[in-house]
Amino acid sequence: MKLDPSFIWTAFLQLLSVIPTTLYITIVSVLVGFLIGTCVALIRIYKVPVLYPVAAGYVTFIRGTPMLTHLLLIYFGLPMIIDGLAVHYGWSFRAASIPMIGFAYISFSITAGAYMSEVVRSGLLAVDKGQLEAAHAVGMTTPQALRRIVCPQALAASLPNLSNSVIGMLHGSTLAFTVSVVDINAKAQIVASTNWKFFEAYLAAALIFWGLTVLIERAAALIEKRINLYNRGGVA
Amino acid sequence: MIKLRGISKSFGRQQVLNHIDLTVTKGEVVVILGPSGSGKTTLLRCVNYLEKPSSGEIAIGDFSVNCKHARKKEIHQLRQKTAMVFQQYNLFRHKTALENVMEGLLVVKKLPKEDARKRSIALLEKVGLGSKLDAYPSQLSGGQQQRVGIARALAMEPEVILFDEPTSALDPELVGEVLAVIRKIAKEGITMIVVTHEMSFARDVANHVVFMDGGLIVEEGTPVEVFNHPREERTKQFLKRITPELNYSI
Amino acid sequence: MGEPFDFSYVWSFLPKLLSTLSTTLLIVVSSLLAGIIVGFIVALPRLYKVPVLRTLSEIYISFFRGTPILIQLFLFYYGLPEILKLVQVDVTRAPVLVFVILTYGLHTGAYMSEMIRASVTAVDKGQVEAAYAAGMTGYQAFTRIVLPQALAIAVPVFSNLVIALLKDTSLAFTLGVMEMTGKAQTLGAVTQHFIETYIALALIYLVISFSIEKLLGMAEHRLLRHEDRNSPVKKTFGIHRNRSYRRIIAEMESGKGGVGL
């Protein structure tokens, strides 16, 4: 087996077709994760009774276990729960009609939710308490103050974490192969084994991921620069 | 005796110090005054090479350093002959008050631990912190931290102690305790160069007052000369702005 | 799918999975050591702004942070033997575990170097100045003043990285290493009690992560004993607040964003 540089390009072209799959998984999990994360963060910041320990437990569990186990638990556990309920209530819906990628969406969103909640929480906590007081002092209502004063600052503060999380989910999407979703990683495996050129195929996949990651980092840096204008000349 | 000759320093295109000459005799307390941005802190930091002067010569006793081609060893020696008290105290955060004072004695002077300890305790008692030996900087008030800073500088037995606005970061009610300590050691004949905005302190303690503006020494002399009979217009303007009370007292 | 759910299987699977815990921990500990060494080597050119080497460090970090660990595993497993063959070294018979540890070591090394760099730069500049002013040499200032403080700043990030590494090792099964996740998959396939195995698996990971976090939390507490956060004495402005802000920044810059696979 000899190194075949030209095959890297061949593999690269074949992998291009599945980039959308990887991106879908990433985007869905990040967006849904952000929603879950915001709710969880608010529950934890305001120490909502009953929900608070649930939220804390959720975050601890997800952060303490590999993303792969979340996916496997959802993949094997969810159908059992759904079918159990379906039989019990006489629904016609069966778990078998959930597409494979659905499991990836659900599981990764749950994973992302826990990490996002930490991002949102640290972002909100990074905003000085005086800012809210000042907003109240000029007569804003709390929702106004949150929307106009606190959130923009929190977003600016959490942007580096946010971009790290997006990159984390992008990389995490490679796990989708375990539920037979053909993303970049799975496609690389297929291309590699049909042509018996593993190194070249994975090199192509690595280059694509590297490119996507750099793109996300650049975008985050750009946005950060724009919203952080007010923060120029800071301590860091 | 400390002699600065032709000290210049520029940051990029901006010339911060322009051929400064200054002589400090042994046991003298020199106070440097001037508006912010006049280069007084930079000058002080040049004396122990925390800023590298672009050119000039620094001489302490027989030892002298040509700033154009100073060697690492020379810089190291220069720093051992000087000590600095910082505006932001800069106590080592992970060490107690006692350990802060001992650190230089152990690492630089290579004193045995017991000797270093005894000397440090004596110094901390001298600055009135005999009861705070084991406190970490974060457990001390600003005034206390600065007094540890002074003890730390004294411990090295330097030829000169450089004070960089030692009371500027302090709450007003804590300024007095720090100035009192500086006064006390000034009386013991320790050579000092002090950058400060405390005018009454400067009048009382200084033997020699230097007024800087725009990277130049505009005027220098005894406190009486500079405060009561300033010759230069810029000095007059500055004194008028910073010490309105002087107008009454004269 | 599989046999009906029976919680008692979770308990009976625990010891079976734990029998492979040593493999998981072996991977974690060896790659951690490798990662720390690599991290220092990669961080130094950036800290001291050495030309050329610094750029190489940046590319190294960008690559290992920019590609999924799963892809890296395959890349090294398949690629390294081929590259080494070009220089007449045959590693095709080397155990898989070597490739796995090497990959995790290089991967975590990139994150470690960012952690080291961020922690060192987070130490207040005044600390170094004070050390120099006291007559210390650069080496003395670094080892006695900067390093101990940087260490304390680094602990929370380090803790996250160790946990991320632990979780990442769950992918070693893809190369056929029989660590905990690999064992869980075989157990599931044999008994058809998938959910029970994965619950047991998750529990073990959870306990280990939790212990790592608690242990390193204690270490941090000890290293930060000088930062008396509830001190009754009023703090003036300046250093103290800067520092905590710097710490947050340090954590943001170098963390894995929390997401370990």
PDB file of N, CA, C and O in Angstrom, chain A residues 18-48:
ATOM      1  N   VAL A  18     -21.558  15.166   1.635  1.00  0.00           N
ATOM      2  CA  VAL A  18     -22.181  14.893   2.940  1.00  0.00           C
ATOM      3  C   VAL A  18     -21.930  16.014   3.952  1.00  0.00           C
ATOM      4  O   VAL A  18     -22.363  15.921   5.096  1.00  0.00           O
ATOM      5  N   ILE A  19     -21.231  17.068   3.527  1.00  0.00           N
ATOM      6  CA  ILE A  19     -21.014  18.189   4.449  1.00  0.00           C
ATOM      7  C   ILE A  19     -22.338  18.710   5.008  1.00  0.00           C
ATOM      8  O   ILE A  19     -22.445  18.963   6.208  1.00  0.00           O
ATOM      9  N   PRO A  20     -23.393  18.844   4.154  1.00  0.00           N
ATOM     10  CA  PRO A  20     -24.671  19.336   4.711  1.00  0.00           C
ATOM     11  C   PRO A  20     -25.175  18.501   5.879  1.00  0.00           C
ATOM     12  O   PRO A  20     -25.666  19.050   6.866  1.00  0.00           O
ATOM     13  N   THR A  21     -25.016  17.178   5.795  1.00  0.00           N
ATOM     14  CA  THR A  21     -25.483  16.325   6.893  1.00  0.00           C
ATOM     15  C   THR A  21     -24.799  16.707   8.195  1.00  0.00           C
ATOM     16  O   THR A  21     -25.445  16.897   9.230  1.00  0.00           O
ATOM     17  N   THR A  22     -23.485  16.832   8.126  1.00  0.00           N
ATOM     18  CA  THR A  22     -22.726  17.231   9.317  1.00  0.00           C
ATOM     19  C   THR A  22     -23.205  18.591   9.823  1.00  0.00           C
ATOM     20  O   THR A  22     -23.401  18.784  11.028  1.00  0.00           O
ATOM     21  N   LEU A  23     -23.392  19.519   8.899  1.00  0.00           N
ATOM     22  CA  LEU A  23     -23.808  20.861   9.301  1.00  0.00           C
ATOM     23  C   LEU A  23     -25.216  20.848   9.910  1.00  0.00           C
ATOM     24  O   LEU A  23     -25.468  21.531  10.909  1.00  0.00           O
ATOM     25  N   TYR A  24     -26.132  20.058   9.302  1.00  0.00           N
ATOM     26  CA  TYR A  24     -27.485  19.977   9.871  1.00  0.00           C
ATOM     27  C   TYR A  24     -27.416  19.532  11.324  1.00  0.00           C
ATOM     28  O   TYR A  24     -28.018  20.127  12.210  1.00  0.00           O
ATOM     29  N   ILE A  25     -26.686  18.446  11.538  1.00  0.00           N
ATOM     30  CA  ILE A  25     -26.596  17.909  12.900  1.00  0.00           C
ATOM     31  C   ILE A  25     -26.048  18.968  13.844  1.00  0.00           C
ATOM     32  O   ILE A  25     -26.570  19.201  14.931  1.00  0.00           O
ATOM     33  N   THR A  26     -24.986  19.643  13.385  1.00  0.00           N
ATOM     34  CA  THR A  26     -24.370  20.660  14.239  1.00  0.00           C
ATOM     35  C   THR A  26     -25.343  21.789  14.534  1.00  0.00           C
ATOM     36  O   THR A  26     -25.540  22.174  15.702  1.00  0.00           O
ATOM     37  N   ILE A  27     -25.962  22.307  13.474  1.00  0.00           N
ATOM     38  CA  ILE A  27     -26.820  23.486  13.653  1.00  0.00           C
ATOM     39  C   ILE A  27     -28.032  23.153  14.519  1.00  0.00           C
ATOM     40  O   ILE A  27     -28.365  23.886  15.462  1.00  0.00           O
ATOM     41  N   VAL A  28     -28.679  22.022  14.215  1.00  0.00           N
ATOM     42  CA  VAL A  28     -29.847  21.652  15.012  1.00  0.00           C
ATOM     43  C   VAL A  28     -29.469  21.493  16.478  1.00  0.00           C
ATOM     44  O   VAL A  28     -30.117  22.050  17.376  1.00  0.00           O
ATOM     45  N   SER A  29     -28.372  20.769  16.727  1.00  0.00           N
ATOM     46  CA  SER A  29     -28.026  20.524  18.128  1.00  0.00           C
ATOM     47  C   SER A  29     -27.632  21.817  18.828  1.00  0.00           C
ATOM     48  O   SER A  29     -27.956  22.020  19.998  1.00  0.00           O
ATOM     49  N   VAL A  30     -26.975  22.725  18.115  1.00  0.00           N
ATOM     50  CA  VAL A  30     -26.581  23.984  18.746  1.00  0.00           C
ATOM     51  C   VAL A  30     -27.810  24.848  19.051  1.00  0.00           C
ATOM     52  O   VAL A  30     -27.943  25.380  20.156  1.00  0.00           O
ATOM     53  N   LEU A  31     -28.713  24.952  18.071  1.00  0.00           N
ATOM     54  CA  LEU A  31     -29.882  25.814  18.281  1.00  0.00           C
ATOM     55  C   LEU A  31     -30.788  25.271  19.379  1.00  0.00           C
ATOM     56  O   LEU A  31     -31.156  25.980  20.316  1.00  0.00           O
ATOM     57  N   VAL A  32     -31.165  24.001  19.253  1.00  0.00           N
ATOM     58  CA  VAL A  32     -32.024  23.419  20.280  1.00  0.00           C
ATOM     59  C   VAL A  32     -31.301  23.424  21.618  1.00  0.00           C
ATOM     60  O   VAL A  32     -31.878  23.743  22.665  1.00  0.00           O
ATOM     61  N   GLY A  33     -30.003  23.116  21.563  1.00  0.00           N
ATOM     62  CA  GLY A  33     -29.197  23.122  22.784  1.00  0.00           C
ATOM     63  C   GLY A  33     -29.188  24.488  23.431  1.00  0.00           C
ATOM     64  O   GLY A  33     -29.253  24.614  24.662  1.00  0.00           O
ATOM     65  N   PHE A  34     -29.147  25.529  22.615  1.00  0.00           N
ATOM     66  CA  PHE A  34     -29.131  26.883  23.163  1.00  0.00           C
ATOM     67  C   PHE A  34     -30.446  27.186  23.881  1.00  0.00           C
ATOM     68  O   PHE A  34     -30.452  27.781  24.964  1.00  0.00           O
ATOM     69  N   LEU A  35     -31.549  26.746  23.277  1.00  0.00           N
ATOM     70  CA  LEU A  35     -32.860  26.948  23.918  1.00  0.00           C
ATOM     71  C   LEU A  35     -32.914  26.215  25.257  1.00  0.00           C
ATOM     72  O   LEU A  35     -33.239  26.806  26.294  1.00  0.00           O
ATOM     73  N   ILE A  36     -32.589  24.929  25.217  1.00  0.00           N
ATOM     74  CA  ILE A  36     -32.578  24.146  26.458  1.00  0.00           C
ATOM     75  C   ILE A  36     -31.638  24.804  27.460  1.00  0.00           C
ATOM     76  O   ILE A  36     -31.976  25.005  28.623  1.00  0.00           O
ATOM     77  N   GLY A  37     -30.447  25.168  26.967  1.00  0.00           N
ATOM     78  CA  GLY A  37     -29.423  25.737  27.839  1.00  0.00           C
ATOM     79  C   GLY A  37     -29.887  27.015  28.514  1.00  0.00           C
ATOM     80  O   GLY A  37     -29.629  27.224  29.703  1.00  0.00           O
ATOM     81  N   THR A  38     -30.571  27.879  27.750  1.00  0.00           N
ATOM     82  CA  THR A  38     -31.045  29.127  28.339  1.00  0.00           C
ATOM     83  C   THR A  38     -32.049  28.852  29.452  1.00  0.00           C
ATOM     84  O   THR A  38     -31.969  29.443  30.543  1.00  0.00           O
ATOM     85  N   CYS A  39     -33.000  27.946  29.180  1.00  0.00           N
ATOM     86  CA  CYS A  39     -33.995  27.608  30.212  1.00  0.00           C
ATOM     87  C   CYS A  39     -33.283  27.075  31.458  1.00  0.00           C
ATOM     88  O   CYS A  39     -33.547  27.524  32.577  1.00  0.00           O
ATOM     89  N   VAL A  40     -32.374  26.124  31.230  1.00  0.00           N
ATOM     90  CA  VAL A  40     -31.688  25.509  32.362  1.00  0.00           C
ATOM     91  C   VAL A  40     -30.875  26.555  33.128  1.00  0.00           C
ATOM     92  O   VAL A  40     -30.881  26.588  34.363  1.00  0.00           O
ATOM     93  N   ALA A  41     -30.224  27.440  32.388  1.00  0.00           N
ATOM     94  CA  ALA A  41     -29.402  28.463  33.040  1.00  0.00           C
ATOM     95  C   ALA A  41     -30.279  29.372  33.902  1.00  0.00           C
ATOM     96  O   ALA A  41     -29.926  29.689  35.043  1.00  0.00           O
ATOM     97  N   LEU A  42     -31.431  29.777  33.351  1.00  0.00           N
ATOM     98  CA  LEU A  42     -32.316  30.660  34.118  1.00  0.00           C
ATOM     99  C   LEU A  42     -32.833  29.941  35.357  1.00  0.00           C
ATOM    100  O   LEU A  42     -32.895  30.517  36.444  1.00  0.00           O
ATOM    101  N   ILE A  43     -33.203  28.674  35.181  1.00  0.00           N
ATOM    102  CA  ILE A  43     -33.666  27.896  36.336  1.00  0.00           C
ATOM    103  C   ILE A  43     -32.598  27.866  37.417  1.00  0.00           C
ATOM    104  O   ILE A  43     -32.874  28.026  38.598  1.00  0.00           O
ATOM    105  N   ARG A  44     -31.345  27.719  36.979  1.00  0.00           N
ATOM    106  CA  ARG A  44     -30.266  27.606  37.974  1.00  0.00           C
ATOM    107  C   ARG A  44     -29.930  28.961  38.593  1.00  0.00           C
ATOM    108  O   ARG A  44     -29.638  29.041  39.779  1.00  0.00           O
ATOM    109  N   ILE A  45     -29.967  30.016  37.784  1.00  0.00           N
ATOM    110  CA  ILE A  45     -29.633  31.329  38.335  1.00  0.00           C
ATOM    111  C   ILE A  45     -30.699  31.779  39.327  1.00  0.00           C
ATOM    112  O   ILE A  45     -30.402  32.301  40.403  1.00  0.00           O
ATOM    113  N   TYR A  46     -31.985  31.573  38.942  1.00  0.00           N
ATOM    114  CA  TYR A  46     -33.068  32.026  39.816  1.00  0.00           C
ATOM    115  C   TYR A  46     -33.472  30.966  40.824  1.00  0.00           C
ATOM    116  O   TYR A  46     -34.455  31.131  41.537  1.00  0.00           O
ATOM    117  N   LYS A  47     -32.739  29.860  40.850  1.00  0.00           N
ATOM    118  CA  LYS A  47     -32.992  28.791  41.804  1.00  0.00           C
ATOM    119  C   LYS A  47     -34.474  28.442  41.909  1.00  0.00           C
ATOM    120  O   LYS A  47     -35.055  28.448  43.004  1.00  0.00           O
ATOM    121  N   VAL A  48     -35.100  28.157  40.765  1.00  0.00           N
ATOM    122  CA  VAL A  48     -36.509  27.800  40.727  1.00  0.00           C
ATOM    123  C   VAL A  48     -36.719  26.508  41.514  1.00  0.00           C
ATOM    124  O   VAL A  48     -36.041  25.508  41.248  1.00  0.00           O
TER     125      VAL A  48
END
